[in-house]
Short mmCIF file of N, CA and C in Angstrom, two decimals:
data_model
loop_
_atom_site.label_atom_id
_atom_site.label_comp_id
_atom_site.label_asym_id
_atom_site.label_seq_id
_atom_site.Cartn_x
_atom_site.Cartn_y
_atom_site.Cartn_z
N MET A 1 50.09 42.98 95.24
CA MET A 1 48.89 42.21 95.29
C MET A 1 49.46 40.52 95.19
N SER A 2 48.24 40.15 96.74
CA SER A 2 48.77 38.39 97.06
C SER A 2 48.60 37.46 96.07
N ARG A 3 48.74 36.56 95.91
CA ARG A 3 48.70 35.23 95.07
C ARG A 3 48.46 34.16 95.55
N PRO A 4 47.63 33.52 95.12
CA PRO A 4 46.73 32.48 95.70
C PRO A 4 48.07 30.99 95.94
N LYS A 5 47.81 30.35 96.91
CA LYS A 5 48.59 29.53 97.78
C LYS A 5 48.84 28.44 97.01
N PRO A 6 50.20 28.05 96.68
CA PRO A 6 49.39 26.08 95.41
C PRO A 6 49.17 25.32 96.40
N HIS A 7 48.14 24.69 95.48
CA HIS A 7 47.33 23.39 96.25
C HIS A 7 46.45 23.48 96.87
N THR A 8 45.70 25.06 97.21
CA THR A 8 45.05 25.61 97.86
C THR A 8 43.88 25.89 97.38
N VAL A 9 43.97 26.52 96.02
CA VAL A 9 42.89 27.24 95.57
C VAL A 9 42.50 26.89 94.23
N GLU A 10 41.36 26.25 94.14
CA GLU A 10 40.91 25.86 93.16
C GLU A 10 40.73 26.67 92.01
N ALA A 11 40.47 26.94 90.88
CA ALA A 11 40.91 27.79 89.33
C ALA A 11 39.04 28.17 90.05
N PRO A 12 39.01 29.28 89.65
CA PRO A 12 37.23 29.64 89.52
C PRO A 12 36.67 29.49 87.67
N PRO A 13 35.61 28.94 87.57
CA PRO A 13 34.98 29.14 86.30
C PRO A 13 35.29 29.97 85.73
N LEU A 14 35.61 29.25 84.48
CA LEU A 14 35.69 30.89 83.18
C LEU A 14 34.49 31.47 82.89
N GLN A 15 34.37 32.61 82.96
CA GLN A 15 32.90 33.26 82.59
C GLN A 15 33.34 33.90 81.32
N VAL A 16 33.03 33.40 80.01
CA VAL A 16 33.28 33.41 78.50
C VAL A 16 31.92 33.45 78.03
N ASP A 17 31.42 34.70 77.45
CA ASP A 17 30.53 34.88 76.62
C ASP A 17 30.25 34.02 74.94
N GLU A 18 31.54 33.95 74.85
CA GLU A 18 31.77 33.37 73.03
C GLU A 18 33.12 32.49 73.31
N TRP A 19 33.39 30.88 72.46
CA TRP A 19 34.54 30.61 71.94
C TRP A 19 34.57 30.84 71.02
N LEU A 20 36.04 30.67 70.20
CA LEU A 20 36.32 30.48 69.36
C LEU A 20 37.24 29.15 69.02
N ASN A 21 37.30 28.39 67.61
CA ASN A 21 37.90 27.45 67.63
C ASN A 21 37.91 25.96 68.15
N VAL A 22 36.50 25.93 68.70
CA VAL A 22 35.95 24.81 69.59
C VAL A 22 34.54 24.76 69.11
N SER A 23 34.22 23.49 69.12
CA SER A 23 32.82 23.60 68.55
C SER A 23 32.03 23.07 69.90
N ALA A 24 32.26 23.72 71.25
CA ALA A 24 31.06 23.58 72.58
C ALA A 24 32.19 24.17 73.43
N PRO A 25 31.20 24.74 74.12
CA PRO A 25 31.98 26.04 75.85
C PRO A 25 32.89 25.06 76.37
N ILE A 26 33.78 25.30 76.65
CA ILE A 26 34.58 24.52 78.17
C ILE A 26 34.65 25.31 79.30
N ASP A 27 34.90 24.07 79.73
CA ASP A 27 34.19 24.13 81.57
C ASP A 27 35.59 23.58 81.84
N LEU A 28 36.18 24.01 83.17
CA LEU A 28 37.53 23.80 83.24
C LEU A 28 37.23 22.53 84.29
N ALA A 29 36.26 22.49 85.24
CA ALA A 29 35.63 20.98 85.78
C ALA A 29 35.56 19.85 84.82
N GLY A 30 35.51 19.58 83.50
CA GLY A 30 35.96 18.59 81.89
C GLY A 30 37.23 18.63 81.77
N LEU A 31 38.50 19.36 82.36
CA LEU A 31 39.32 19.34 82.14
C LEU A 31 40.32 18.85 83.28
N ARG A 32 39.51 18.10 84.46
CA ARG A 32 40.22 17.35 85.18
C ARG A 32 40.83 16.47 84.75
N GLY A 33 42.16 16.40 85.34
CA GLY A 33 43.29 15.13 84.55
C GLY A 33 44.00 15.92 83.40
N LYS A 34 43.85 16.72 83.31
CA LYS A 34 44.88 17.70 82.50
C LYS A 34 45.57 18.78 83.04
N VAL A 35 46.89 19.38 82.67
CA VAL A 35 47.98 20.64 82.89
C VAL A 35 46.31 21.61 82.06
N VAL A 36 46.23 22.52 82.56
CA VAL A 36 45.93 23.75 81.85
C VAL A 36 46.82 24.86 81.59
N LEU A 37 46.91 25.23 80.42
CA LEU A 37 47.67 26.86 80.50
C LEU A 37 46.58 27.72 80.19
N LEU A 38 45.90 29.01 81.07
CA LEU A 38 45.21 29.59 80.31
C LEU A 38 45.71 31.05 80.26
N TYR A 39 45.90 31.37 79.18
CA TYR A 39 46.74 32.84 78.66
C TYR A 39 45.37 33.79 78.29
N ALA A 40 45.50 35.18 79.18
CA ALA A 40 44.62 36.22 78.87
C ALA A 40 45.64 37.15 77.99
N PHE A 41 44.98 37.73 77.58
CA PHE A 41 45.49 38.53 76.57
C PHE A 41 44.34 40.01 75.98
N GLN A 42 44.91 41.16 75.34
CA GLN A 42 44.01 41.38 74.42
C GLN A 42 45.19 41.69 72.88
N MET A 43 43.73 41.51 71.95
CA MET A 43 44.66 41.60 70.76
C MET A 43 45.56 43.31 70.67
N LEU A 44 45.22 43.79 71.05
CA LEU A 44 46.34 45.01 70.95
C LEU A 44 46.94 45.65 71.66
N CYS A 45 47.90 44.36 72.69
CA CYS A 45 48.80 43.95 73.33
C CYS A 45 50.20 43.66 72.94
N PRO A 46 51.00 44.99 72.65
CA PRO A 46 51.90 44.16 71.93
C PRO A 46 52.85 43.86 72.81
N ALA A 47 52.54 43.01 74.03
CA ALA A 47 53.43 41.98 74.07
C ALA A 47 52.35 40.58 74.56
N CYS A 48 51.01 40.93 74.03
CA CYS A 48 50.53 39.44 73.62
C CYS A 48 51.03 39.13 72.31
N LEU A 49 50.87 40.03 71.40
CA LEU A 49 51.09 39.94 70.20
C LEU A 49 52.45 39.23 69.77
N ALA A 50 53.76 40.13 70.47
CA ALA A 50 55.15 39.27 70.06
C ALA A 50 55.42 38.27 70.96
N HIS A 51 54.85 37.93 72.31
CA HIS A 51 55.34 36.99 73.04
C HIS A 51 54.34 35.95 73.57
N GLY A 52 53.41 36.37 73.94
CA GLY A 52 52.24 35.62 74.76
C GLY A 52 51.56 34.48 73.54
N LEU A 53 50.75 34.92 72.93
CA LEU A 53 50.26 34.38 71.65
C LEU A 53 51.17 33.30 71.19
N PRO A 54 52.19 34.04 70.22
CA PRO A 54 53.45 32.58 69.49
C PRO A 54 53.65 31.86 71.48
N GLN A 55 53.60 32.17 72.36
CA GLN A 55 53.98 30.96 73.12
C GLN A 55 53.17 29.97 73.06
N ALA A 56 51.74 30.81 73.81
CA ALA A 56 50.61 29.86 73.83
C ALA A 56 50.47 28.51 72.39
N GLU A 57 51.00 29.43 71.44
CA GLU A 57 50.61 28.72 70.18
C GLU A 57 51.59 27.22 69.83
N ARG A 58 52.31 27.94 70.47
CA ARG A 58 53.80 26.56 70.31
C ARG A 58 53.27 25.57 72.07
N VAL A 59 53.00 26.04 72.76
CA VAL A 59 52.82 25.31 73.58
C VAL A 59 51.52 24.10 73.13
N HIS A 60 50.34 24.89 72.24
CA HIS A 60 49.37 23.84 72.20
C HIS A 60 50.17 22.93 71.41
N ARG A 61 50.38 22.91 70.52
CA ARG A 61 51.52 22.37 69.55
C ARG A 61 52.33 21.26 70.02
N MET A 62 52.95 21.56 71.07
CA MET A 62 53.91 21.07 71.45
C MET A 62 53.34 19.69 72.33
N PHE A 63 52.44 19.51 73.05
CA PHE A 63 51.62 18.74 73.90
C PHE A 63 51.11 18.25 73.58
N ARG A 64 50.88 16.89 74.04
CA ARG A 64 49.42 16.37 73.91
C ARG A 64 48.49 16.64 74.43
N GLU A 65 46.78 17.15 73.74
CA GLU A 65 45.69 17.44 74.27
C GLU A 65 45.52 16.35 75.37
N ASP A 66 45.98 14.86 75.45
CA ASP A 66 45.37 14.80 76.59
C ASP A 66 46.51 14.91 77.85
N ASP A 67 47.29 15.60 78.09
CA ASP A 67 47.93 16.19 78.34
C ASP A 67 47.99 17.09 79.13
N VAL A 68 47.75 18.17 78.23
CA VAL A 68 47.64 19.70 78.37
C VAL A 68 46.63 20.46 77.99
N ALA A 69 46.07 20.99 78.20
CA ALA A 69 44.84 22.14 77.50
C ALA A 69 45.30 23.51 78.03
N VAL A 70 45.81 24.22 76.36
CA VAL A 70 45.69 25.91 76.23
C VAL A 70 44.88 26.03 76.05
N ILE A 71 44.35 27.35 76.47
CA ILE A 71 42.96 28.35 76.37
C ILE A 71 43.56 29.79 76.34
N GLY A 72 43.09 30.37 75.34
CA GLY A 72 43.12 31.93 75.73
C GLY A 72 41.87 32.44 76.33
N LEU A 73 42.29 33.41 76.44
CA LEU A 73 41.21 33.95 77.00
C LEU A 73 41.17 35.38 77.01
N HIS A 74 40.47 36.56 76.15
CA HIS A 74 40.47 37.34 74.82
C HIS A 74 39.56 38.17 76.20
N THR A 75 40.59 39.12 77.36
CA THR A 75 40.21 39.56 78.07
C THR A 75 40.46 41.42 77.54
N VAL A 76 38.83 42.44 77.87
CA VAL A 76 39.51 43.45 77.11
C VAL A 76 39.11 44.57 78.62
N PHE A 77 39.97 45.72 78.56
CA PHE A 77 39.69 45.86 79.92
C PHE A 77 40.88 47.61 79.00
N GLU A 78 40.62 48.07 77.68
CA GLU A 78 40.43 48.75 77.14
C GLU A 78 40.34 49.03 75.70
N HIS A 79 40.15 49.98 74.29
CA HIS A 79 39.56 50.30 72.68
C HIS A 79 38.63 48.88 73.07
N HIS A 80 37.50 48.95 73.81
CA HIS A 80 36.16 48.26 73.79
C HIS A 80 35.77 48.10 72.39
N ASP A 81 35.78 49.34 71.80
CA ASP A 81 35.05 49.34 70.64
C ASP A 81 35.55 49.05 69.21
N VAL A 82 36.90 48.74 69.57
CA VAL A 82 37.43 48.14 68.43
C VAL A 82 38.19 46.93 68.52
N THR A 83 38.22 46.37 69.25
CA THR A 83 38.56 44.83 69.81
C THR A 83 37.48 43.62 70.24
N GLY A 84 35.80 43.81 69.42
CA GLY A 84 34.68 43.14 69.75
C GLY A 84 35.22 41.58 69.37
N PRO A 85 34.14 40.59 69.24
CA PRO A 85 34.08 38.88 68.60
C PRO A 85 34.48 39.39 67.07
N ALA A 86 34.00 40.69 66.23
CA ALA A 86 34.18 40.74 65.05
C ALA A 86 35.86 40.68 64.61
N ALA A 87 36.00 41.53 65.51
CA ALA A 87 37.70 41.64 65.17
C ALA A 87 38.69 40.35 65.52
N LEU A 88 37.93 39.93 66.91
CA LEU A 88 38.82 39.01 67.57
C LEU A 88 38.80 37.92 66.72
N ARG A 89 37.63 37.47 65.71
CA ARG A 89 37.43 36.60 64.96
C ARG A 89 38.43 36.30 63.54
N ALA A 90 38.51 38.00 63.17
CA ALA A 90 39.03 37.90 61.89
C ALA A 90 40.75 37.82 61.98
N PHE A 91 41.19 38.43 63.95
CA PHE A 91 42.58 38.19 64.47
C PHE A 91 42.94 37.00 64.30
N THR A 92 41.94 36.30 64.82
CA THR A 92 42.15 34.43 65.09
C THR A 92 42.79 33.67 63.86
N GLN A 93 41.50 34.21 62.95
CA GLN A 93 41.92 33.81 61.27
C GLN A 93 43.40 34.35 60.79
N GLU A 94 43.85 35.70 60.92
CA GLU A 94 44.80 36.18 60.29
C GLU A 94 45.90 35.25 60.88
N TYR A 95 46.20 34.91 62.35
CA TYR A 95 46.81 34.40 62.80
C TYR A 95 47.40 33.20 63.08
N ARG A 96 46.52 32.69 62.60
CA ARG A 96 45.86 31.37 62.76
C ARG A 96 46.34 30.95 63.70
N TRP A 97 45.85 31.33 65.06
CA TRP A 97 45.78 31.00 66.60
C TRP A 97 44.72 29.40 66.74
N SER A 98 45.03 27.99 66.84
CA SER A 98 44.43 26.84 66.79
C SER A 98 44.31 26.59 67.89
N PHE A 99 44.49 27.17 68.73
CA PHE A 99 43.72 26.90 70.62
C PHE A 99 42.59 27.85 70.48
N PRO A 100 41.97 27.06 71.73
CA PRO A 100 40.06 27.34 71.36
C PRO A 100 40.76 28.84 72.78
N ILE A 101 39.81 29.97 72.45
CA ILE A 101 39.83 31.37 73.12
C ILE A 101 38.43 31.26 73.32
N GLY A 102 38.30 32.01 74.46
CA GLY A 102 37.02 32.14 75.16
C GLY A 102 37.23 33.67 75.45
N ILE A 103 36.03 34.70 75.22
CA ILE A 103 35.80 36.28 74.96
C ILE A 103 35.47 36.10 76.43
N ASP A 104 35.92 36.59 77.06
CA ASP A 104 35.71 37.20 78.91
C ASP A 104 34.73 38.04 78.66
N ARG A 105 33.64 37.53 79.75
CA ARG A 105 32.24 38.56 79.84
C ARG A 105 32.99 39.80 80.34
N PRO A 106 32.19 40.91 79.75
CA PRO A 106 32.40 42.12 80.35
C PRO A 106 31.79 42.68 82.03
N ALA A 107 32.51 43.15 82.49
CA ALA A 107 31.70 43.59 84.03
C ALA A 107 30.69 44.43 83.82
N PRO A 108 29.42 43.92 84.62
CA PRO A 108 28.35 44.92 84.46
C PRO A 108 28.80 46.77 84.32
N ASP A 109 30.18 47.03 85.27
CA ASP A 109 30.10 48.37 85.85
C ASP A 109 31.36 48.78 83.91
N GLY A 110 31.48 47.62 83.36
CA GLY A 110 32.51 48.61 82.42
C GLY A 110 33.93 48.43 82.18
N ASN A 111 34.42 47.98 83.39
CA ASN A 111 35.36 48.41 84.04
C ASN A 111 36.32 47.01 84.04
N ILE A 112 36.59 46.37 84.39
CA ILE A 112 37.32 44.59 84.52
C ILE A 112 36.82 44.07 83.89
N PRO A 113 36.65 43.09 83.24
CA PRO A 113 36.02 42.00 82.78
C PRO A 113 36.37 40.55 83.66
N MET A 114 35.13 39.77 83.87
CA MET A 114 34.53 39.09 84.94
C MET A 114 35.51 38.33 85.21
N THR A 115 36.24 36.98 84.03
CA THR A 115 37.25 36.37 84.21
C THR A 115 38.86 36.99 85.27
N MET A 116 38.63 37.82 83.88
CA MET A 116 40.49 38.66 84.60
C MET A 116 39.93 39.29 86.54
N ARG A 117 38.73 39.64 86.26
CA ARG A 117 38.45 40.06 88.15
C ARG A 117 38.92 38.69 88.82
N ASP A 118 37.94 37.64 88.22
CA ASP A 118 37.95 36.78 89.53
C ASP A 118 39.42 35.85 89.95
N TYR A 119 40.25 36.29 88.66
CA TYR A 119 41.62 35.85 88.78
C TYR A 119 42.33 36.54 89.13
N ALA A 120 42.26 37.60 89.65
CA ALA A 120 42.77 38.53 89.87
C ALA A 120 43.93 39.08 89.11
N LEU A 121 43.80 38.69 87.47
CA LEU A 121 44.80 39.43 86.90
C LEU A 121 45.11 40.89 86.45
N GLY A 122 46.70 40.95 86.94
CA GLY A 122 46.79 42.77 86.85
C GLY A 122 47.10 43.16 84.85
N GLY A 123 46.63 42.21 84.13
CA GLY A 123 46.95 42.85 82.84
C GLY A 123 47.22 42.02 81.70
N THR A 124 47.92 42.40 80.78
CA THR A 124 48.01 41.18 79.88
C THR A 124 49.03 41.40 79.44
N PRO A 125 49.67 40.39 78.76
CA PRO A 125 49.45 39.15 79.16
C PRO A 125 49.66 38.56 80.13
N SER A 126 48.69 37.88 80.83
CA SER A 126 48.71 37.09 81.70
C SER A 126 48.92 35.12 81.64
N LEU A 127 49.33 34.99 82.33
CA LEU A 127 49.31 33.04 82.38
C LEU A 127 48.91 32.73 83.78
N VAL A 128 48.18 31.54 83.62
CA VAL A 128 47.67 30.98 84.53
C VAL A 128 47.77 29.48 84.47
N LEU A 129 48.73 28.61 85.28
CA LEU A 129 49.31 27.24 85.09
C LEU A 129 47.97 26.58 86.07
N LEU A 130 47.25 25.71 85.96
CA LEU A 130 46.48 24.47 86.59
C LEU A 130 47.21 23.48 86.87
N ASP A 131 46.95 22.65 87.78
CA ASP A 131 47.39 21.78 87.94
C ASP A 131 46.39 20.46 87.45
N ARG A 132 46.79 18.74 87.35
CA ARG A 132 45.68 18.21 87.22
C ARG A 132 44.21 18.55 87.71
N ARG A 133 44.64 18.69 88.58
CA ARG A 133 43.24 18.58 89.74
C ARG A 133 42.99 20.08 89.73
N GLY A 134 43.10 20.94 88.55
CA GLY A 134 41.96 22.43 88.73
C GLY A 134 42.82 23.47 89.40
N HIS A 135 44.03 22.77 89.90
CA HIS A 135 44.00 24.44 91.05
C HIS A 135 45.72 25.17 90.67
N ILE A 136 45.48 26.52 90.99
CA ILE A 136 46.03 27.37 90.60
C ILE A 136 47.68 27.27 91.10
N ARG A 137 48.35 26.97 89.99
CA ARG A 137 49.86 26.41 90.38
C ARG A 137 50.98 27.81 90.15
N LEU A 138 50.95 28.27 89.58
CA LEU A 138 51.34 29.48 88.46
C LEU A 138 51.17 30.70 87.88
N HIS A 139 51.21 31.95 88.70
CA HIS A 139 50.17 33.25 88.31
C HIS A 139 50.94 33.99 87.46
N HIS A 140 51.28 34.77 86.63
CA HIS A 140 52.28 35.40 85.97
C HIS A 140 51.89 36.16 85.50
N LEU A 141 52.27 37.76 84.91
CA LEU A 141 51.60 39.16 84.34
C LEU A 141 53.43 38.75 83.66
N GLY A 142 52.76 39.24 82.71
CA GLY A 142 54.00 39.43 81.82
C GLY A 142 54.70 38.36 81.02
N SER A 143 55.38 38.58 80.00
CA SER A 143 56.37 37.52 79.37
C SER A 143 57.31 36.74 80.14
N ILE A 144 56.77 35.25 79.73
CA ILE A 144 57.82 34.65 80.46
C ILE A 144 58.75 33.33 79.71
N ASP A 145 59.48 33.45 80.13
CA ASP A 145 60.76 32.25 79.33
C ASP A 145 59.80 30.92 78.86
N ASP A 146 60.27 30.23 77.65
CA ASP A 146 59.99 29.35 76.86
C ASP A 146 60.22 28.00 78.08
N LEU A 147 61.35 28.26 78.83
CA LEU A 147 62.42 27.30 79.10
C LEU A 147 61.36 26.94 80.49
N ALA A 148 61.25 28.37 81.30
CA ALA A 148 60.61 28.15 82.81
C ALA A 148 59.35 27.84 82.58
N LEU A 149 58.62 28.23 81.27
CA LEU A 149 57.30 27.83 81.33
C LEU A 149 57.26 25.89 81.02
N GLY A 150 58.28 26.20 80.34
CA GLY A 150 58.26 24.19 79.97
C GLY A 150 58.94 23.59 81.07
N SER A 151 59.28 24.19 81.79
CA SER A 151 59.94 22.92 82.99
C SER A 151 58.45 22.80 83.83
N ALA A 152 57.93 24.08 84.40
CA ALA A 152 56.61 24.34 85.43
C ALA A 152 55.66 23.50 84.68
N ILE A 153 55.49 23.40 83.60
CA ILE A 153 54.34 22.02 82.84
C ILE A 153 55.14 20.85 82.85
N GLY A 154 56.44 20.46 82.79
CA GLY A 154 56.74 18.89 82.68
C GLY A 154 56.61 18.93 83.93
N ARG A 155 57.24 19.48 85.40
CA ARG A 155 56.39 19.48 86.63
C ARG A 155 55.36 19.47 87.29
N LEU A 156 54.17 19.83 86.85
CA LEU A 156 53.02 19.56 86.79
C LEU A 156 52.56 17.93 86.00
N LEU A 157 53.31 17.82 84.72
CA LEU A 157 52.56 16.59 84.24
C LEU A 157 53.41 15.35 84.76
N GLU A 158 55.00 15.67 85.34
CA GLU A 158 55.27 14.85 86.62
C GLU A 158 54.35 14.21 87.79
N GLU A 159 53.64 15.24 88.24
CA GLU A 159 52.83 14.76 89.41
C GLU A 159 51.90 13.71 89.25
N GLY A 160 50.93 14.33 88.20
CA GLY A 160 49.95 13.13 87.96
C GLY A 160 48.85 13.58 88.56
N GLU A 161 47.36 12.97 88.83
CA GLU A 161 46.47 13.76 89.26
C GLU A 161 46.26 13.68 90.95
N GLU A 162 47.72 13.25 90.92
CA GLU A 162 47.65 13.31 93.00
C GLU A 162 48.21 14.18 93.63
N GLY A 163 48.98 15.35 92.45
CA GLY A 163 49.45 16.36 92.83
C GLY A 163 50.94 16.40 93.82
N GLY A 164 51.02 17.14 94.30
CA GLY A 164 52.56 17.30 95.20
C GLY A 164 53.80 18.09 94.39
N GLY A 165 54.59 18.57 95.31
CA GLY A 165 55.84 19.46 94.93
C GLY A 165 55.24 20.99 95.14
N ALA A 166 56.12 21.96 95.44
CA ALA A 166 56.44 22.94 95.71
C ALA A 166 55.42 24.32 95.25
N GLY A 167 55.37 23.62 93.82
CA GLY A 167 54.48 24.89 93.36
C GLY A 167 55.59 26.42 93.21
N THR A 168 55.33 27.38 92.30
CA THR A 168 55.66 28.46 92.52
C THR A 168 54.94 29.49 91.66
N PRO A 169 54.07 30.16 92.90
CA PRO A 169 53.46 31.05 92.24
C PRO A 169 54.07 32.05 91.68
N ALA A 170 53.95 33.30 90.73
CA ALA A 170 54.77 33.80 90.81
C ALA A 170 53.83 35.80 89.66
N SER A 171 54.24 36.50 90.35
CA SER A 171 53.87 37.54 89.61
C SER A 171 54.91 38.41 88.36
N GLY A 172 54.67 39.43 87.78
CA GLY A 172 55.12 40.08 86.83
C GLY A 172 54.75 41.77 87.51
N PRO A 173 55.76 42.92 85.98
CA PRO A 173 55.30 44.15 86.40
C PRO A 173 54.72 44.81 87.01
N ALA A 174 54.23 45.38 88.27
CA ALA A 174 53.33 46.15 88.12
C ALA A 174 53.45 47.93 87.44
N GLY A 175 52.21 48.48 87.75
CA GLY A 175 52.27 49.88 86.94
C GLY A 175 50.90 50.68 86.22
N ALA A 176 50.76 50.44 85.45
CA ALA A 176 49.69 51.03 84.52
C ALA A 176 50.27 51.10 83.09
N GLY A 177 49.68 50.95 82.14
CA GLY A 177 50.01 50.93 81.00
C GLY A 177 50.44 49.84 79.93
N CYS A 178 50.76 50.08 78.82
CA CYS A 178 51.57 48.95 78.15
C CYS A 178 52.93 49.57 78.42
N GLY A 179 53.71 48.38 78.58
CA GLY A 179 55.05 48.65 78.68
C GLY A 179 55.67 47.19 77.41
N PRO A 180 57.25 46.90 77.73
CA PRO A 180 57.38 45.80 76.65
C PRO A 180 57.20 44.63 76.83
N ASP A 181 56.85 44.29 78.50
CA ASP A 181 56.20 43.21 78.59
C ASP A 181 55.29 42.75 78.71
N ALA A 182 53.85 43.78 79.37
CA ALA A 182 52.81 43.71 79.53
C ALA A 182 52.09 44.93 79.57
N CYS A 183 51.03 44.75 79.20
CA CYS A 183 49.57 45.82 79.40
C CYS A 183 49.38 45.47 80.73
N VAL A 184 49.23 46.76 81.58
CA VAL A 184 48.84 46.84 82.85
C VAL A 184 47.37 46.91 82.76
N ALA A 185 46.32 46.70 83.40
CA ALA A 185 45.03 46.78 83.29
C ALA A 185 44.70 48.10 84.93
N PRO A 186 43.84 48.70 84.87
CA PRO A 186 43.90 49.82 85.75
C PRO A 186 43.00 49.02 86.61
N ALA A 187 43.48 49.50 88.41
CA ALA A 187 42.98 49.47 89.48
C ALA A 187 41.61 49.23 89.67
N PRO A 188 41.03 48.15 89.57
CA PRO A 188 39.48 48.34 89.85
C PRO A 188 38.58 49.28 90.56
#
């Protein structure tokens, strides 16, 4: 699957039905000037629970909100009947996730949710890193090392709002189902 080229693809808007941990809906355009870490997850995804969500929480606590915005995206492509908004609210409270979490809008065909489809996310956990101008700079499926992610965020913070640098789009494992590093979505 091809990935967006750095600096050339503006992130599509988030198609979210409900937000948790915020008082008002989040609009990516309103986050210009910040590096944005979008973390797509499912609450029943083992790699999300073991690695992705704790990493998102660490990033949220480590960087100033003026510099880095962390957004969770609960994107459900399996187990629809047990992973609805009420279950997600309980899950978020139980694990004390403090970053904003949006509930991805279901697709009309009931398959891949809308934001997941717009971003061409292959499964969960998926990480999308946006620069201060709102351009996709890293696109990764599966677990990513904390140092590698911190380095990528640091490079984007150094760039400022004018951009620059090479960027490193990435992808993770392919296939279908859940493994130790990711739950892979079925092909649309």
